[in-house]
Structures are given as structure tokens and as C-alpha cells.
Short mmCIF file of C-alpha atoms in Angstrom, two decimals:
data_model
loop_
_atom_site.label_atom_id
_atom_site.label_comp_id
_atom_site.label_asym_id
_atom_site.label_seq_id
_atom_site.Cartn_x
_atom_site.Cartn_y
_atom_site.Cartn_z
CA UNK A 1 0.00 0.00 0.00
CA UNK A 2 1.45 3.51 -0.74
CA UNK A 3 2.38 5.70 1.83
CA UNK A 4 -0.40 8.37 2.62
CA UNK A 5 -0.06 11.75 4.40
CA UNK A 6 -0.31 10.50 7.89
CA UNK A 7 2.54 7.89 7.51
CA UNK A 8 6.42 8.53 7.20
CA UNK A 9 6.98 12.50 8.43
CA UNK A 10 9.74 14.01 6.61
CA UNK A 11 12.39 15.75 8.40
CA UNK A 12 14.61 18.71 6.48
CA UNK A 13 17.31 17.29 4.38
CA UNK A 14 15.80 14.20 4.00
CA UNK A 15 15.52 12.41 0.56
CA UNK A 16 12.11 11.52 -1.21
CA UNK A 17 11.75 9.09 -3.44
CA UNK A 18 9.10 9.01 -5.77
CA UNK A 19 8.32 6.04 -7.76
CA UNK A 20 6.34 7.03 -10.68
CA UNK A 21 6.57 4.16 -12.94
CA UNK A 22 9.46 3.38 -15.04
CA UNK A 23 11.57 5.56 -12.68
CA UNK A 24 11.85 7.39 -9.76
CA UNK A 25 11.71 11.16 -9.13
CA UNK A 26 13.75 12.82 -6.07
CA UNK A 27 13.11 15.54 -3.84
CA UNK A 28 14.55 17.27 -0.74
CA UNK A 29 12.30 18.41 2.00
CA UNK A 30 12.77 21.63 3.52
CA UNK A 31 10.32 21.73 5.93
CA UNK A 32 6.52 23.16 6.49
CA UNK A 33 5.07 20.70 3.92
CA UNK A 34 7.56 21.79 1.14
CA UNK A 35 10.14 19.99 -1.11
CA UNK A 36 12.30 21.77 -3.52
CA UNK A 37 13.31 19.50 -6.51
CA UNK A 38 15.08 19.70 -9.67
CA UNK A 39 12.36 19.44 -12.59
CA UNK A 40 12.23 19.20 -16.72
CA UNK A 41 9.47 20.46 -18.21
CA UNK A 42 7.54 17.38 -18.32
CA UNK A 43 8.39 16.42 -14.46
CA UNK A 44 5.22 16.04 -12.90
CA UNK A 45 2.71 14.11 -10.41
CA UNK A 46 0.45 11.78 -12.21
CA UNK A 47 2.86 12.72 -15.56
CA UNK A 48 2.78 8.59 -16.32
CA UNK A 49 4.36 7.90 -19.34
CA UNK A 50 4.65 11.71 -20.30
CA UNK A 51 7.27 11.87 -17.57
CA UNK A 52 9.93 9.61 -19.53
CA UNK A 53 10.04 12.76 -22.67
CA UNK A 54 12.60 14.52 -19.63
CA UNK A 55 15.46 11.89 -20.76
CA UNK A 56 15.22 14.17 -24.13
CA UNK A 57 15.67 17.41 -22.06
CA UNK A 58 18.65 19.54 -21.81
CA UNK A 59 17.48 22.23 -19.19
CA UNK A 60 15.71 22.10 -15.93
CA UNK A 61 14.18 24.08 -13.14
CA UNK A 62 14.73 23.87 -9.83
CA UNK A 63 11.72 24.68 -7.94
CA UNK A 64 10.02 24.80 -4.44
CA UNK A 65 6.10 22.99 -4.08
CA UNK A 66 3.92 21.13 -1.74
CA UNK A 67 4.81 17.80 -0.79
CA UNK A 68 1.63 16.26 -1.79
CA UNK A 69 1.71 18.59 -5.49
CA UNK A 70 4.48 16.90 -6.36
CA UNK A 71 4.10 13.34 -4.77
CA UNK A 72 0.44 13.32 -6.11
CA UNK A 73 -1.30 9.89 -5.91
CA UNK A 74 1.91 8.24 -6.07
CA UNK A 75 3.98 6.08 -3.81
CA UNK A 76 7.33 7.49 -2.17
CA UNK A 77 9.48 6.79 0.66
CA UNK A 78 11.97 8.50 2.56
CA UNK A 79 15.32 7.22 1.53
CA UNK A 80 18.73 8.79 2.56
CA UNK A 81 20.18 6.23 0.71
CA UNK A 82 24.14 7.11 1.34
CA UNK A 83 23.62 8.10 4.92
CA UNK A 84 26.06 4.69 5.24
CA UNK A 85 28.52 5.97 2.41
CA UNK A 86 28.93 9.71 3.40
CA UNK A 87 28.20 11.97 5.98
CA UNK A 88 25.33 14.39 5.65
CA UNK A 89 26.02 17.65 5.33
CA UNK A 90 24.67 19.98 7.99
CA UNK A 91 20.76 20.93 7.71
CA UNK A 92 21.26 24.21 7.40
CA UNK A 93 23.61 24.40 4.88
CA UNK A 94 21.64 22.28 2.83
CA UNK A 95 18.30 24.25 2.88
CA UNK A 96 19.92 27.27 2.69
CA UNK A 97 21.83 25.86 -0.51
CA UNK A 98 18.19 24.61 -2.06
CA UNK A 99 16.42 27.62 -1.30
CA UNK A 100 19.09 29.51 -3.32
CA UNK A 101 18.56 27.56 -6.37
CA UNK A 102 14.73 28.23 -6.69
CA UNK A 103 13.72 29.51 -9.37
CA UNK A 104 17.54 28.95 -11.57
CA UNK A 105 17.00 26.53 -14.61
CA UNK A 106 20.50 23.73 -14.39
CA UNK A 107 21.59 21.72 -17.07
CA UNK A 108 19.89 18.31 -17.33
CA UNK A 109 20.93 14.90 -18.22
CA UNK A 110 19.51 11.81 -17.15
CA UNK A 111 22.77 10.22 -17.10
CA UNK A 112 25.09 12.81 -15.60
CA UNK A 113 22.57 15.41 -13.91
CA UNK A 114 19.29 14.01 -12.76
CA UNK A 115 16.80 15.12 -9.91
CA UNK A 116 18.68 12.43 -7.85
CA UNK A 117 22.15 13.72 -8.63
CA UNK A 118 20.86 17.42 -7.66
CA UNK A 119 19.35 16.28 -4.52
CA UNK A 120 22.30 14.03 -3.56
CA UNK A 121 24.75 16.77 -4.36
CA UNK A 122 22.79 19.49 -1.61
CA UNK A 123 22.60 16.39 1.52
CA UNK A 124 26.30 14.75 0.77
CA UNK A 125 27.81 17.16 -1.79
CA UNK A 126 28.71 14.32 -4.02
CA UNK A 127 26.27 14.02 -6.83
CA UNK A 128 25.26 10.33 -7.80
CA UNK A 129 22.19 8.50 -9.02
CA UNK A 130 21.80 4.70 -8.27
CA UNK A 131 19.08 4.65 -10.80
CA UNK A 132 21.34 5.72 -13.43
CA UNK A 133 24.33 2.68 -11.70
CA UNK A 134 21.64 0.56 -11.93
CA UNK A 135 20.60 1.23 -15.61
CA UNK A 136 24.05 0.83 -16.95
CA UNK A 137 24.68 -2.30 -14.95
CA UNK A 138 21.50 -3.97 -16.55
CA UNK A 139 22.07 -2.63 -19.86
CA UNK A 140 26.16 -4.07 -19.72
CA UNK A 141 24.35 -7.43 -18.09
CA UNK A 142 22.31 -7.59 -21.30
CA UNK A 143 24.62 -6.16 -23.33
CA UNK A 144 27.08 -9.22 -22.58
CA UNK A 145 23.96 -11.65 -22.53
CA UNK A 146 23.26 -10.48 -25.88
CA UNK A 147 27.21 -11.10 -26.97
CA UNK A 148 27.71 -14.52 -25.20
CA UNK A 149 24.68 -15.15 -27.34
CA UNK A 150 25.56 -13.72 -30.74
CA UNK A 151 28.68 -15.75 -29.89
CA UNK A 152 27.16 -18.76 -29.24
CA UNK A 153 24.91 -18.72 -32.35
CA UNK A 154 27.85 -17.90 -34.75
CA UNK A 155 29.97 -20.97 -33.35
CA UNK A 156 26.71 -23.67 -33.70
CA UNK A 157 26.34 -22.01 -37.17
CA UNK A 158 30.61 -23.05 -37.82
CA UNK A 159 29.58 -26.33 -36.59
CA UNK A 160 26.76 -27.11 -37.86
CA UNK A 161 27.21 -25.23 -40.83
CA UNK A 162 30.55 -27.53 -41.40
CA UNK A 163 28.91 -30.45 -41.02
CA UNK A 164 26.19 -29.82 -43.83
CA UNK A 165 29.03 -29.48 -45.89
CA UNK A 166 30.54 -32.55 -45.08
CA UNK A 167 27.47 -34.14 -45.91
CA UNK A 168 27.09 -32.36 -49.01
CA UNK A 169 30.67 -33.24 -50.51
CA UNK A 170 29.92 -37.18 -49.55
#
């Protein structure tokens, strides 16, 4: 069941992930019911499939909303995923960092500049996306998959291919 309202309560600096299909979107709470989050144009609650057009976006905002506008009907957790890998940075430092950046439009890219590299970057100052590790590692696993099994064709092919023509010269 997805989290409601009355369940997990947010404190500043933490990490929100919101799971809205294919992907997740992050956001940084600041307190008083707001998040401030880095969004492409087509970054949105209830967005669905829409949402995926932002891996063909150069330019972003970053931008300050309601909890709930941007979690919609949606499930999300909190998730301070490196809290084991890196010490958070003070609180204050990191709101006052995100509030600065409201309103500025960043450079975009799913791969190198997400929403969860921009809110990893303000609670650690290290930007990193474990979406985007995880992506690549599945893509090189079936990348490989796919050679072991191009591979494994084209040597059955040699074989048996030889051995029709064996047949064919008796």
C-alpha cells in the first residue's frame, strides 16, 4: 500500500523518493510541507508515461512545491540512501543551498545530472544517481547476454554449418 499523508513525516534534508513508474523522481524536503526539486518540463505528479520525454531534455528548473503537489497519488518513501557511504552535510547548509537555487534553470541529463544527482549533491555534496548505476549495470548485463549469445549462435552455425558441408561433398 502507498504511503499516505499520515505515515512517514519528513524531516529537512531528507531524501524523497518518488516512484512514478518506469523511474523514480527525487526531492529534498525543507520543511513546512515543502520539497524543492530539480524538474524538466515534463516532471510532474500523475505525468505517467509523459514523464519519460525529460530523458530528451537539456534544461531544468529547480523549484520549491507542496509535498503532496508533487508526490500526487503516487507512492514514495523517505530514503537517505548514502547516509552509510557519506556523511550528511549539515541541515542548514543544505536548505539554505536549495532555497538559493529556486527559481535557476540547471543543465539536465539523465545520465550525468538528474533530480537524484541534484538532490544528492545538496545532503552529501557528491552528486550520484543509483538509478542511473543501476541502468548501466543492466544494460552491460544484457549487453554481454546479448554477446555470449551472438557468440554462441555464430559458433553452432561453424559447426553445424561444417557439417552440412561434409554431408554435401559425400
Amino acid at each position: 500500500m502507498a504511503p499516505t499523508k499520515y505515515d512517514e513525516k519528513p524531516e529537512p534534508g531528507d531524501l524523497i523518493e518518488i516512484f512514478r513508474g518506469g523511474y523514480q523522481h527525487w526531492v529534498i524536503y525543507v520543511g513546512d510541507g515543502f520539497v524543492i526539486h530539480l524538474a524538466p518540463p515534463s516532471e510532474h505528479a500523475n505525468a505517467g508515461a509523459y514523464s519519460m520525454m525529460s530523458v530528451v531534455c537539456d534544461r531544468a528548473i529547480v523549484k520549491k512545491e507542496e509535498i503532496w503537489d508533487v508526490v500526487g497519488s503516487d507512492e514514495y518513501r523517505i530514503n537517505n540512501l548514502l547516509d552509510d557511504t557519506y556523511e550528511p552535510r549539515p541541515i542548514r547548509a543544505i536548505i539554505r543551498e536549495a532555497e538559493s537555487l529556486v527559481g535557476n534553470q540547471l543543465p539536465y541529463c539523465v545520465v550525468r545530472g538528474n533530480c537524484e544527482h541534484f538532490v544528492t549533491e545538496l545532503r552529501y555534496g557528491k552528486p550520484e544517481s543509483r538509478q542511473v548505476r543501476k541502468a548501466v549495470e543492466i544494460g552491460v548485463g544484457v549487453g554481454v547476454a546479448a554477446m555470449v549469445g551472438i557468440g554462441v549462435c555464430a559458433i553452432a552455425a561453424a559447426l553445424f554449418g561444417s557439417k552440412d558441408k561434409e554431408k554435401q561433398t559425400k
